[in-house]
Amino acid sequence: MKTLLNLIRHRQSATKLLFYCGVIHLLLALFFLILLPFENRVVLGINLWIKPLKFALSIAIYSLTWVVLLGYIEGEKIKKYFVRFTVFAMSFEMLCVATQAARGELSHFNQAGTYNIILYALMGVVIVLQTIFSLALSIRFFKPLSSALPETMVWAIRLGLLTSIFFAFQGGFIGQRMAHTVGAPDGGQGIWFFNWSIKHGDLRIAHFFGLHALQLLPAFVWIFKIKNKVPVIVFGLFYFVFVSLLFYYALLGNGFA
């Protein structure tokens, strides 16, 4: 948090726009939360504003995480391009999810009509490009950094980035299936808020924990004040295997009920 505040205090042009993107999506999440009790329509059995709420929170976390990460690498030009494209990509995804919710339509896997098909395809293209851009920028964390970032945190970021990007591409697999539930249609009984399937396999669980390795692994180092890189690497590998097993478990059609 101190690093984030320092970045904004110095008004670095390379990250300022992305910071505002994160803050705006936090406010959007609050807006969608306020809408929930006033909405009776449902999509896949849940209040239609829950999905935009989850996306807004996720985008806010993603944006603010990259604001911090960008402060540790050099290359103002590529950072500027990354920030601009990320703001565009996240805003486009949010716009699609929110407008589809307002229409009472699915934003993902929706093949009902030309508009929905094109919109879903564009969402897929944009998020793939964003993931590739993130991968290209992540390589810089495997080179010597100019900042005095502890080695343990560097390794947490490295492993978090690799895990996050790997399971971002796993989202493409879900998209090819045109469904996130295995063994039943989408929309069955699910865990509160997340709506992950209880009785059947749900590929979103591994997708969620994989994506947020980017926050969880650095948090592990920070919370437990790890001073040696070995525990970080071991935990990072364990975490990757654990999330991979969640993915495999879901592919078998297994739930948690």
PDB file of C-alpha atoms in Angstrom:
ATOM      1  CA  MET A   1       0.000   0.000   0.000  1.00  0.00           C
ATOM      2  CA  LYS A   2       2.881   2.359   0.796  1.00  0.00           C
ATOM      3  CA  THR A   3       4.360   1.710  -2.639  1.00  0.00           C
ATOM      4  CA  LEU A   4       1.015   2.378  -4.299  1.00  0.00           C
ATOM      5  CA  LEU A   5       0.571   5.672  -2.460  1.00  0.00           C
ATOM      6  CA  ASN A   6       4.106   6.739  -3.332  1.00  0.00           C
ATOM      7  CA  LEU A   7       3.475   6.061  -7.008  1.00  0.00           C
ATOM      8  CA  ILE A   8       0.369   8.218  -7.017  1.00  0.00           C
ATOM      9  CA  ARG A   9       1.952  10.938  -4.882  1.00  0.00           C
ATOM     10  CA  HIS A  10       4.670  11.369  -7.468  1.00  0.00           C
ATOM     11  CA  ARG A  11       2.010  11.298 -10.195  1.00  0.00           C
ATOM     12  CA  GLN A  12       3.919   8.962 -12.488  1.00  0.00           C
ATOM     13  CA  SER A  13       2.271   9.348 -15.870  1.00  0.00           C
ATOM     14  CA  ALA A  14       2.950   5.697 -16.704  1.00  0.00           C
ATOM     15  CA  THR A  15       0.684   4.397 -13.932  1.00  0.00           C
ATOM     16  CA  LYS A  16      -1.704   7.213 -13.050  1.00  0.00           C
ATOM     17  CA  LEU A  17      -4.317   6.250 -15.641  1.00  0.00           C
ATOM     18  CA  LEU A  18      -4.323   2.639 -14.465  1.00  0.00           C
ATOM     19  CA  PHE A  19      -4.747   3.763 -10.869  1.00  0.00           C
ATOM     20  CA  TYR A  20      -7.821   5.771 -11.814  1.00  0.00           C
ATOM     21  CA  CYS A  21      -9.124   2.740 -13.696  1.00  0.00           C
ATOM     22  CA  GLY A  22      -8.844   0.688 -10.516  1.00  0.00           C
ATOM     23  CA  VAL A  23     -10.566   3.320  -8.383  1.00  0.00           C
ATOM     24  CA  ILE A  24     -13.403   3.767 -10.884  1.00  0.00           C
ATOM     25  CA  HIS A  25     -14.034   0.029 -10.916  1.00  0.00           C
ATOM     26  CA  LEU A  26     -14.147  -0.005  -7.120  1.00  0.00           C
ATOM     27  CA  LEU A  27     -16.843   2.663  -7.330  1.00  0.00           C
ATOM     28  CA  LEU A  28     -18.630   0.636 -10.010  1.00  0.00           C
ATOM     29  CA  ALA A  29     -18.577  -2.379  -7.701  1.00  0.00           C
ATOM     30  CA  LEU A  30     -20.250  -0.267  -5.023  1.00  0.00           C
ATOM     31  CA  PHE A  31     -22.823   0.918  -7.564  1.00  0.00           C
ATOM     32  CA  PHE A  32     -23.669  -2.652  -8.616  1.00  0.00           C
ATOM     33  CA  LEU A  33     -23.901  -3.653  -4.953  1.00  0.00           C
ATOM     34  CA  ILE A  34     -26.459  -0.899  -4.364  1.00  0.00           C
ATOM     35  CA  LEU A  35     -28.485  -2.114  -7.362  1.00  0.00           C
ATOM     36  CA  LEU A  36     -28.802  -5.686  -6.053  1.00  0.00           C
ATOM     37  CA  PRO A  37     -31.812  -5.263  -3.714  1.00  0.00           C
ATOM     38  CA  PHE A  38     -33.714  -3.285  -6.366  1.00  0.00           C
ATOM     39  CA  GLU A  39     -33.360  -5.941  -9.080  1.00  0.00           C
ATOM     40  CA  ASN A  40     -35.685  -8.938  -9.445  1.00  0.00           C
ATOM     41  CA  ARG A  41     -34.341 -10.265 -12.740  1.00  0.00           C
ATOM     42  CA  VAL A  42     -31.952 -13.199 -12.700  1.00  0.00           C
ATOM     43  CA  VAL A  43     -29.411 -14.717 -15.093  1.00  0.00           C
ATOM     44  CA  LEU A  44     -28.493 -18.366 -14.525  1.00  0.00           C
ATOM     45  CA  GLY A  45     -30.522 -18.303 -11.339  1.00  0.00           C
ATOM     46  CA  ILE A  46     -28.790 -15.365  -9.613  1.00  0.00           C
ATOM     47  CA  ASN A  47     -29.324 -11.614  -9.451  1.00  0.00           C
ATOM     48  CA  LEU A  48     -28.093 -10.256 -12.777  1.00  0.00           C
ATOM     49  CA  TRP A  49     -25.925  -7.561 -11.131  1.00  0.00           C
ATOM     50  CA  ILE A  50     -23.769 -10.059  -9.223  1.00  0.00           C
ATOM     51  CA  LYS A  51     -21.594 -10.839 -12.237  1.00  0.00           C
ATOM     52  CA  PRO A  52     -20.848  -7.156 -13.009  1.00  0.00           C
ATOM     53  CA  LEU A  53     -20.085  -6.689  -9.301  1.00  0.00           C
ATOM     54  CA  LYS A  54     -17.568  -9.553  -9.346  1.00  0.00           C
ATOM     55  CA  PHE A  55     -15.968  -8.302 -12.555  1.00  0.00           C
ATOM     56  CA  ALA A  56     -15.666  -4.751 -11.225  1.00  0.00           C
ATOM     57  CA  LEU A  57     -13.926  -5.982  -8.069  1.00  0.00           C
ATOM     58  CA  SER A  58     -11.620  -8.263 -10.045  1.00  0.00           C
ATOM     59  CA  ILE A  59     -10.674  -5.504 -12.499  1.00  0.00           C
ATOM     60  CA  ALA A  60     -10.011  -3.080  -9.637  1.00  0.00           C
ATOM     61  CA  ILE A  61      -7.685  -5.575  -7.935  1.00  0.00           C
ATOM     62  CA  TYR A  62      -5.937  -6.391 -11.216  1.00  0.00           C
ATOM     63  CA  SER A  63      -5.435  -2.734 -12.143  1.00  0.00           C
ATOM     64  CA  LEU A  64      -4.117  -1.657  -8.744  1.00  0.00           C
ATOM     65  CA  THR A  65      -1.813  -4.683  -8.587  1.00  0.00           C
ATOM     66  CA  TRP A  66      -0.218  -3.678 -11.879  1.00  0.00           C
ATOM     67  CA  VAL A  67       0.127  -0.088 -10.664  1.00  0.00           C
ATOM     68  CA  VAL A  68       2.416  -1.458  -7.956  1.00  0.00           C
ATOM     69  CA  LEU A  69       4.259  -3.917 -10.214  1.00  0.00           C
ATOM     70  CA  LEU A  70       5.001  -1.346 -12.902  1.00  0.00           C
ATOM     71  CA  GLY A  71       6.838   0.747 -10.342  1.00  0.00           C
ATOM     72  CA  TYR A  72       9.546  -1.914 -10.130  1.00  0.00           C
ATOM     73  CA  ILE A  73      10.443  -2.221 -13.806  1.00  0.00           C
ATOM     74  CA  GLU A  74      12.022   0.139 -16.297  1.00  0.00           C
ATOM     75  CA  GLY A  75      10.859   1.151 -19.755  1.00  0.00           C
ATOM     76  CA  GLU A  76       8.506   4.095 -19.610  1.00  0.00           C
ATOM     77  CA  LYS A  77       7.399   3.664 -23.217  1.00  0.00           C
ATOM     78  CA  ILE A  78       6.253   0.049 -22.957  1.00  0.00           C
ATOM     79  CA  LYS A  79       4.670   0.757 -19.573  1.00  0.00           C
ATOM     80  CA  LYS A  80       2.685   3.589 -21.140  1.00  0.00           C
ATOM     81  CA  TYR A  81       1.414   1.313 -23.914  1.00  0.00           C
ATOM     82  CA  PHE A  82       0.603  -1.441 -21.433  1.00  0.00           C
ATOM     83  CA  VAL A  83      -1.337   0.924 -19.190  1.00  0.00           C
ATOM     84  CA  ARG A  84      -3.350   2.331 -22.084  1.00  0.00           C
ATOM     85  CA  PHE A  85      -4.214  -1.067 -23.491  1.00  0.00           C
ATOM     86  CA  THR A  86      -5.032  -2.475 -20.049  1.00  0.00           C
ATOM     87  CA  VAL A  87      -7.392   0.403 -19.308  1.00  0.00           C
ATOM     88  CA  PHE A  88      -9.035  -0.110 -22.701  1.00  0.00           C
ATOM     89  CA  ALA A  89      -9.276  -3.895 -22.280  1.00  0.00           C
ATOM     90  CA  MET A  90     -10.642  -3.797 -18.734  1.00  0.00           C
ATOM     91  CA  SER A  91     -13.113  -1.031 -19.564  1.00  0.00           C
ATOM     92  CA  PHE A  92     -14.298  -2.896 -22.655  1.00  0.00           C
ATOM     93  CA  GLU A  93     -14.821  -6.129 -20.710  1.00  0.00           C
ATOM     94  CA  MET A  94     -16.666  -4.271 -17.966  1.00  0.00           C
ATOM     95  CA  LEU A  95     -18.856  -2.446 -20.470  1.00  0.00           C
ATOM     96  CA  CYS A  96     -19.807  -5.705 -22.176  1.00  0.00           C
ATOM     97  CA  VAL A  97     -20.598  -7.513 -18.925  1.00  0.00           C
ATOM     98  CA  ALA A  98     -22.600  -4.607 -17.498  1.00  0.00           C
ATOM     99  CA  THR A  99     -24.630  -3.846 -20.631  1.00  0.00           C
ATOM    100  CA  GLN A 100     -25.442  -7.514 -21.159  1.00  0.00           C
ATOM    101  CA  ALA A 101     -26.579  -7.729 -17.549  1.00  0.00           C
ATOM    102  CA  ALA A 102     -28.775  -4.663 -18.016  1.00  0.00           C
ATOM    103  CA  ARG A 103     -30.341  -6.411 -21.027  1.00  0.00           C
ATOM    104  CA  GLY A 104     -30.899  -9.559 -18.979  1.00  0.00           C
ATOM    105  CA  GLU A 105     -28.520 -11.457 -21.265  1.00  0.00           C
ATOM    106  CA  LEU A 106     -25.508 -13.697 -20.724  1.00  0.00           C
ATOM    107  CA  SER A 107     -22.213 -11.973 -21.469  1.00  0.00           C
ATOM    108  CA  HIS A 108     -20.302 -15.250 -21.866  1.00  0.00           C
ATOM    109  CA  PHE A 109     -21.138 -18.283 -24.034  1.00  0.00           C
ATOM    110  CA  ASN A 110     -24.084 -16.391 -25.520  1.00  0.00           C
ATOM    111  CA  GLN A 111     -24.853 -17.655 -29.031  1.00  0.00           C
ATOM    112  CA  ALA A 112     -28.389 -16.286 -29.212  1.00  0.00           C
ATOM    113  CA  GLY A 113     -28.229 -13.887 -32.138  1.00  0.00           C
ATOM    114  CA  THR A 114     -25.546 -12.151 -34.171  1.00  0.00           C
ATOM    115  CA  TYR A 115     -24.985  -9.297 -31.712  1.00  0.00           C
ATOM    116  CA  ASN A 116     -24.334 -11.618 -28.767  1.00  0.00           C
ATOM    117  CA  ILE A 117     -22.042 -13.861 -30.821  1.00  0.00           C
ATOM    118  CA  ILE A 118     -19.924 -10.939 -32.064  1.00  0.00           C
ATOM    119  CA  LEU A 119     -19.762  -9.338 -28.617  1.00  0.00           C
ATOM    120  CA  TYR A 120     -18.560 -12.537 -26.960  1.00  0.00           C
ATOM    121  CA  ALA A 121     -15.976 -13.083 -29.703  1.00  0.00           C
ATOM    122  CA  LEU A 122     -14.632  -9.542 -29.270  1.00  0.00           C
ATOM    123  CA  MET A 123     -14.392 -10.034 -25.513  1.00  0.00           C
ATOM    124  CA  GLY A 124     -12.321 -13.148 -26.130  1.00  0.00           C
ATOM    125  CA  VAL A 125      -9.956 -11.403 -28.545  1.00  0.00           C
ATOM    126  CA  VAL A 126      -9.406  -8.445 -26.217  1.00  0.00           C
ATOM    127  CA  ILE A 127      -8.675 -10.569 -23.147  1.00  0.00           C
ATOM    128  CA  VAL A 128      -6.263 -12.815 -25.074  1.00  0.00           C
ATOM    129  CA  LEU A 129      -4.341  -9.746 -26.274  1.00  0.00           C
ATOM    130  CA  GLN A 130      -4.278  -8.418 -22.711  1.00  0.00           C
ATOM    131  CA  THR A 131      -2.889 -11.726 -21.432  1.00  0.00           C
ATOM    132  CA  ILE A 132      -0.186 -11.825 -24.112  1.00  0.00           C
ATOM    133  CA  PHE A 133       0.805  -8.235 -23.306  1.00  0.00           C
ATOM    134  CA  SER A 134       0.984  -9.151 -19.604  1.00  0.00           C
ATOM    135  CA  LEU A 135       3.200 -12.124 -20.423  1.00  0.00           C
ATOM    136  CA  ALA A 136       5.559  -9.939 -22.456  1.00  0.00           C
ATOM    137  CA  LEU A 137       5.862  -7.451 -19.617  1.00  0.00           C
ATOM    138  CA  SER A 138       6.251 -10.197 -16.999  1.00  0.00           C
ATOM    139  CA  ILE A 139       9.518 -11.293 -18.608  1.00  0.00           C
ATOM    140  CA  ARG A 140      11.103  -8.137 -17.202  1.00  0.00           C
ATOM    141  CA  PHE A 141      10.686  -9.533 -13.685  1.00  0.00           C
ATOM    142  CA  PHE A 142      13.047 -12.366 -14.604  1.00  0.00           C
ATOM    143  CA  LYS A 143      15.815  -9.851 -15.277  1.00  0.00           C
ATOM    144  CA  PRO A 144      17.762  -7.866 -12.651  1.00  0.00           C
ATOM    145  CA  LEU A 145      15.553  -5.110 -11.236  1.00  0.00           C
ATOM    146  CA  SER A 146      16.825  -1.617 -10.532  1.00  0.00           C
ATOM    147  CA  SER A 147      14.666  -1.297  -7.405  1.00  0.00           C
ATOM    148  CA  ALA A 148      15.645  -2.602  -3.974  1.00  0.00           C
ATOM    149  CA  LEU A 149      12.853  -5.178  -3.934  1.00  0.00           C
ATOM    150  CA  PRO A 150      13.613  -8.109  -1.581  1.00  0.00           C
ATOM    151  CA  GLU A 151      14.524 -11.343  -3.350  1.00  0.00           C
ATOM    152  CA  THR A 152      11.661 -13.153  -1.638  1.00  0.00           C
ATOM    153  CA  MET A 153       9.144 -10.677  -3.020  1.00  0.00           C
ATOM    154  CA  VAL A 154      10.711 -10.846  -6.474  1.00  0.00           C
ATOM    155  CA  TRP A 155      10.207 -14.616  -6.514  1.00  0.00           C
ATOM    156  CA  ALA A 156       6.655 -14.271  -5.207  1.00  0.00           C
ATOM    157  CA  ILE A 157       5.884 -11.861  -8.045  1.00  0.00           C
ATOM    158  CA  ARG A 158       7.563 -14.091 -10.631  1.00  0.00           C
ATOM    159  CA  LEU A 159       5.672 -17.219  -9.595  1.00  0.00           C
ATOM    160  CA  GLY A 160       2.470 -15.247  -9.125  1.00  0.00           C
ATOM    161  CA  LEU A 161       2.730 -13.852 -12.646  1.00  0.00           C
ATOM    162  CA  LEU A 162       3.430 -17.250 -14.214  1.00  0.00           C
ATOM    163  CA  THR A 163       0.558 -18.925 -12.371  1.00  0.00           C
ATOM    164  CA  SER A 164      -1.817 -16.059 -13.078  1.00  0.00           C
ATOM    165  CA  ILE A 165      -1.031 -15.990 -16.799  1.00  0.00           C
ATOM    166  CA  PHE A 166      -1.221 -19.786 -17.116  1.00  0.00           C
ATOM    167  CA  PHE A 167      -4.707 -19.855 -15.633  1.00  0.00           C
ATOM    168  CA  ALA A 168      -5.718 -16.813 -17.649  1.00  0.00           C
ATOM    169  CA  PHE A 169      -5.152 -18.976 -20.724  1.00  0.00           C
ATOM    170  CA  GLN A 170      -7.130 -21.718 -18.970  1.00  0.00           C
ATOM    171  CA  GLY A 171     -10.020 -19.301 -19.333  1.00  0.00           C
ATOM    172  CA  GLY A 172      -9.668 -19.819 -23.088  1.00  0.00           C
ATOM    173  CA  PHE A 173     -10.287 -23.524 -22.545  1.00  0.00           C
ATOM    174  CA  ILE A 174     -13.466 -22.670 -20.670  1.00  0.00           C
ATOM    175  CA  GLY A 175     -14.479 -20.419 -23.549  1.00  0.00           C
ATOM    176  CA  GLN A 176     -13.974 -23.211 -26.087  1.00  0.00           C
ATOM    177  CA  ARG A 177     -16.242 -25.473 -24.028  1.00  0.00           C
ATOM    178  CA  MET A 178     -18.895 -22.725 -24.032  1.00  0.00           C
ATOM    179  CA  ALA A 179     -19.649 -23.643 -20.421  1.00  0.00           C
ATOM    180  CA  HIS A 180     -17.939 -23.546 -17.043  1.00  0.00           C
ATOM    181  CA  THR A 181     -19.839 -26.408 -15.401  1.00  0.00           C
ATOM    182  CA  VAL A 182     -18.810 -30.014 -16.018  1.00  0.00           C
ATOM    183  CA  GLY A 183     -21.468 -32.687 -15.680  1.00  0.00           C
ATOM    184  CA  ALA A 184     -24.476 -30.374 -15.739  1.00  0.00           C
ATOM    185  CA  PRO A 185     -25.736 -27.223 -17.466  1.00  0.00           C
ATOM    186  CA  ASP A 186     -24.520 -23.878 -16.141  1.00  0.00           C
ATOM    187  CA  GLY A 187     -26.749 -22.254 -13.561  1.00  0.00           C
ATOM    188  CA  GLY A 188     -27.276 -24.913 -10.912  1.00  0.00           C
ATOM    189  CA  GLN A 189     -27.003 -24.554  -7.144  1.00  0.00           C
ATOM    190  CA  GLY A 190     -23.846 -22.677  -6.268  1.00  0.00           C
ATOM    191  CA  ILE A 191     -21.739 -21.212  -3.476  1.00  0.00           C
ATOM    192  CA  TRP A 192     -22.977 -17.847  -2.213  1.00  0.00           C
ATOM    193  CA  PHE A 193     -21.816 -14.846  -4.263  1.00  0.00           C
ATOM    194  CA  PHE A 194     -19.304 -16.783  -6.387  1.00  0.00           C
ATOM    195  CA  ASN A 195     -22.047 -19.147  -7.564  1.00  0.00           C
ATOM    196  CA  TRP A 196     -19.527 -21.949  -8.118  1.00  0.00           C
ATOM    197  CA  SER A 197     -21.336 -25.229  -8.622  1.00  0.00           C
ATOM    198  CA  ILE A 198     -21.679 -27.309  -5.449  1.00  0.00           C
ATOM    199  CA  LYS A 199     -22.766 -30.614  -6.958  1.00  0.00           C
ATOM    200  CA  HIS A 200     -20.781 -30.638 -10.200  1.00  0.00           C
ATOM    201  CA  GLY A 201     -17.365 -29.639 -11.510  1.00  0.00           C
ATOM    202  CA  ASP A 202     -16.832 -25.911 -11.953  1.00  0.00           C
ATOM    203  CA  LEU A 203     -13.820 -24.731 -13.950  1.00  0.00           C
ATOM    204  CA  ARG A 204     -14.138 -21.203 -12.592  1.00  0.00           C
ATOM    205  CA  ILE A 205     -12.737 -22.232  -9.207  1.00  0.00           C
ATOM    206  CA  ALA A 206      -9.266 -23.016 -10.550  1.00  0.00           C
ATOM    207  CA  HIS A 207      -9.511 -19.988 -12.841  1.00  0.00           C
ATOM    208  CA  PHE A 208     -10.188 -17.725  -9.859  1.00  0.00           C
ATOM    209  CA  PHE A 209      -7.428 -19.046  -7.602  1.00  0.00           C
ATOM    210  CA  GLY A 210      -4.996 -19.187 -10.510  1.00  0.00           C
ATOM    211  CA  LEU A 211      -5.582 -15.580 -11.540  1.00  0.00           C
ATOM    212  CA  HIS A 212      -5.238 -14.292  -7.988  1.00  0.00           C
ATOM    213  CA  ALA A 213      -1.897 -15.988  -7.406  1.00  0.00           C
ATOM    214  CA  LEU A 214      -0.582 -12.585  -8.474  1.00  0.00           C
ATOM    215  CA  GLN A 215      -1.895 -11.163  -5.194  1.00  0.00           C
ATOM    216  CA  LEU A 216      -1.802 -14.225  -2.919  1.00  0.00           C
ATOM    217  CA  LEU A 217       1.858 -15.184  -3.345  1.00  0.00           C
ATOM    218  CA  PRO A 218       3.222 -11.692  -2.561  1.00  0.00           C
ATOM    219  CA  ALA A 219       0.734 -11.543   0.336  1.00  0.00           C
ATOM    220  CA  PHE A 220       2.212 -14.815   1.656  1.00  0.00           C
ATOM    221  CA  VAL A 221       5.688 -13.247   1.744  1.00  0.00           C
ATOM    222  CA  TRP A 222       4.438 -10.019   3.301  1.00  0.00           C
ATOM    223  CA  ILE A 223       2.212 -11.600   5.991  1.00  0.00           C
ATOM    224  CA  PHE A 224       4.734 -14.197   7.152  1.00  0.00           C
ATOM    225  CA  LYS A 225       7.754 -11.924   6.621  1.00  0.00           C
ATOM    226  CA  ILE A 226       9.627 -14.577   4.659  1.00  0.00           C
ATOM    227  CA  LYS A 227      13.358 -13.820   4.429  1.00  0.00           C
ATOM    228  CA  ASN A 228      14.523 -16.788   2.339  1.00  0.00           C
ATOM    229  CA  LYS A 229      13.524 -17.462  -1.256  1.00  0.00           C
ATOM    230  CA  VAL A 230      13.340 -21.266  -0.823  1.00  0.00           C
ATOM    231  CA  PRO A 231      10.036 -21.295   1.139  1.00  0.00           C
ATOM    232  CA  VAL A 232       8.607 -18.866  -1.402  1.00  0.00           C
ATOM    233  CA  ILE A 233       9.516 -21.098  -4.343  1.00  0.00           C
ATOM    234  CA  VAL A 234       8.230 -24.207  -2.547  1.00  0.00           C
ATOM    235  CA  PHE A 235       4.955 -22.504  -1.649  1.00  0.00           C
ATOM    236  CA  GLY A 236       4.607 -21.115  -5.179  1.00  0.00           C
ATOM    237  CA  LEU A 237       5.065 -24.562  -6.721  1.00  0.00           C
ATOM    238  CA  PHE A 238       2.707 -26.113  -4.173  1.00  0.00           C
ATOM    239  CA  TYR A 239       0.115 -23.453  -4.957  1.00  0.00           C
ATOM    240  CA  PHE A 240       0.388 -24.111  -8.698  1.00  0.00           C
ATOM    241  CA  VAL A 241      -0.045 -27.865  -8.173  1.00  0.00           C
ATOM    242  CA  PHE A 242      -2.980 -27.263  -5.820  1.00  0.00           C
ATOM    243  CA  VAL A 243      -4.818 -25.069  -8.328  1.00  0.00           C
ATOM    244  CA  SER A 244      -4.023 -27.530 -11.133  1.00  0.00           C
ATOM    245  CA  LEU A 245      -5.612 -30.291  -9.048  1.00  0.00           C
ATOM    246  CA  LEU A 246      -8.685 -28.108  -8.567  1.00  0.00           C
ATOM    247  CA  PHE A 247      -8.856 -27.830 -12.347  1.00  0.00           C
ATOM    248  CA  TYR A 248      -8.467 -31.592 -12.828  1.00  0.00           C
ATOM    249  CA  TYR A 249     -11.041 -32.294 -10.100  1.00  0.00           C
ATOM    250  CA  ALA A 250     -13.540 -30.043 -11.871  1.00  0.00           C
ATOM    251  CA  LEU A 251     -12.837 -31.705 -15.230  1.00  0.00           C
ATOM    252  CA  LEU A 252     -13.923 -34.988 -13.664  1.00  0.00           C
ATOM    253  CA  GLY A 253     -17.277 -33.370 -12.926  1.00  0.00           C
ATOM    254  CA  ASN A 254     -16.808 -33.435  -9.156  1.00  0.00           C
ATOM    255  CA  GLY A 255     -18.405 -30.899  -6.876  1.00  0.00           C
ATOM    256  CA  PHE A 256     -17.956 -30.261  -3.161  1.00  0.00           C
ATOM    257  CA  ALA A 257     -21.340 -31.386  -1.865  1.00  0.00           C
TER     258      ALA A 257
END
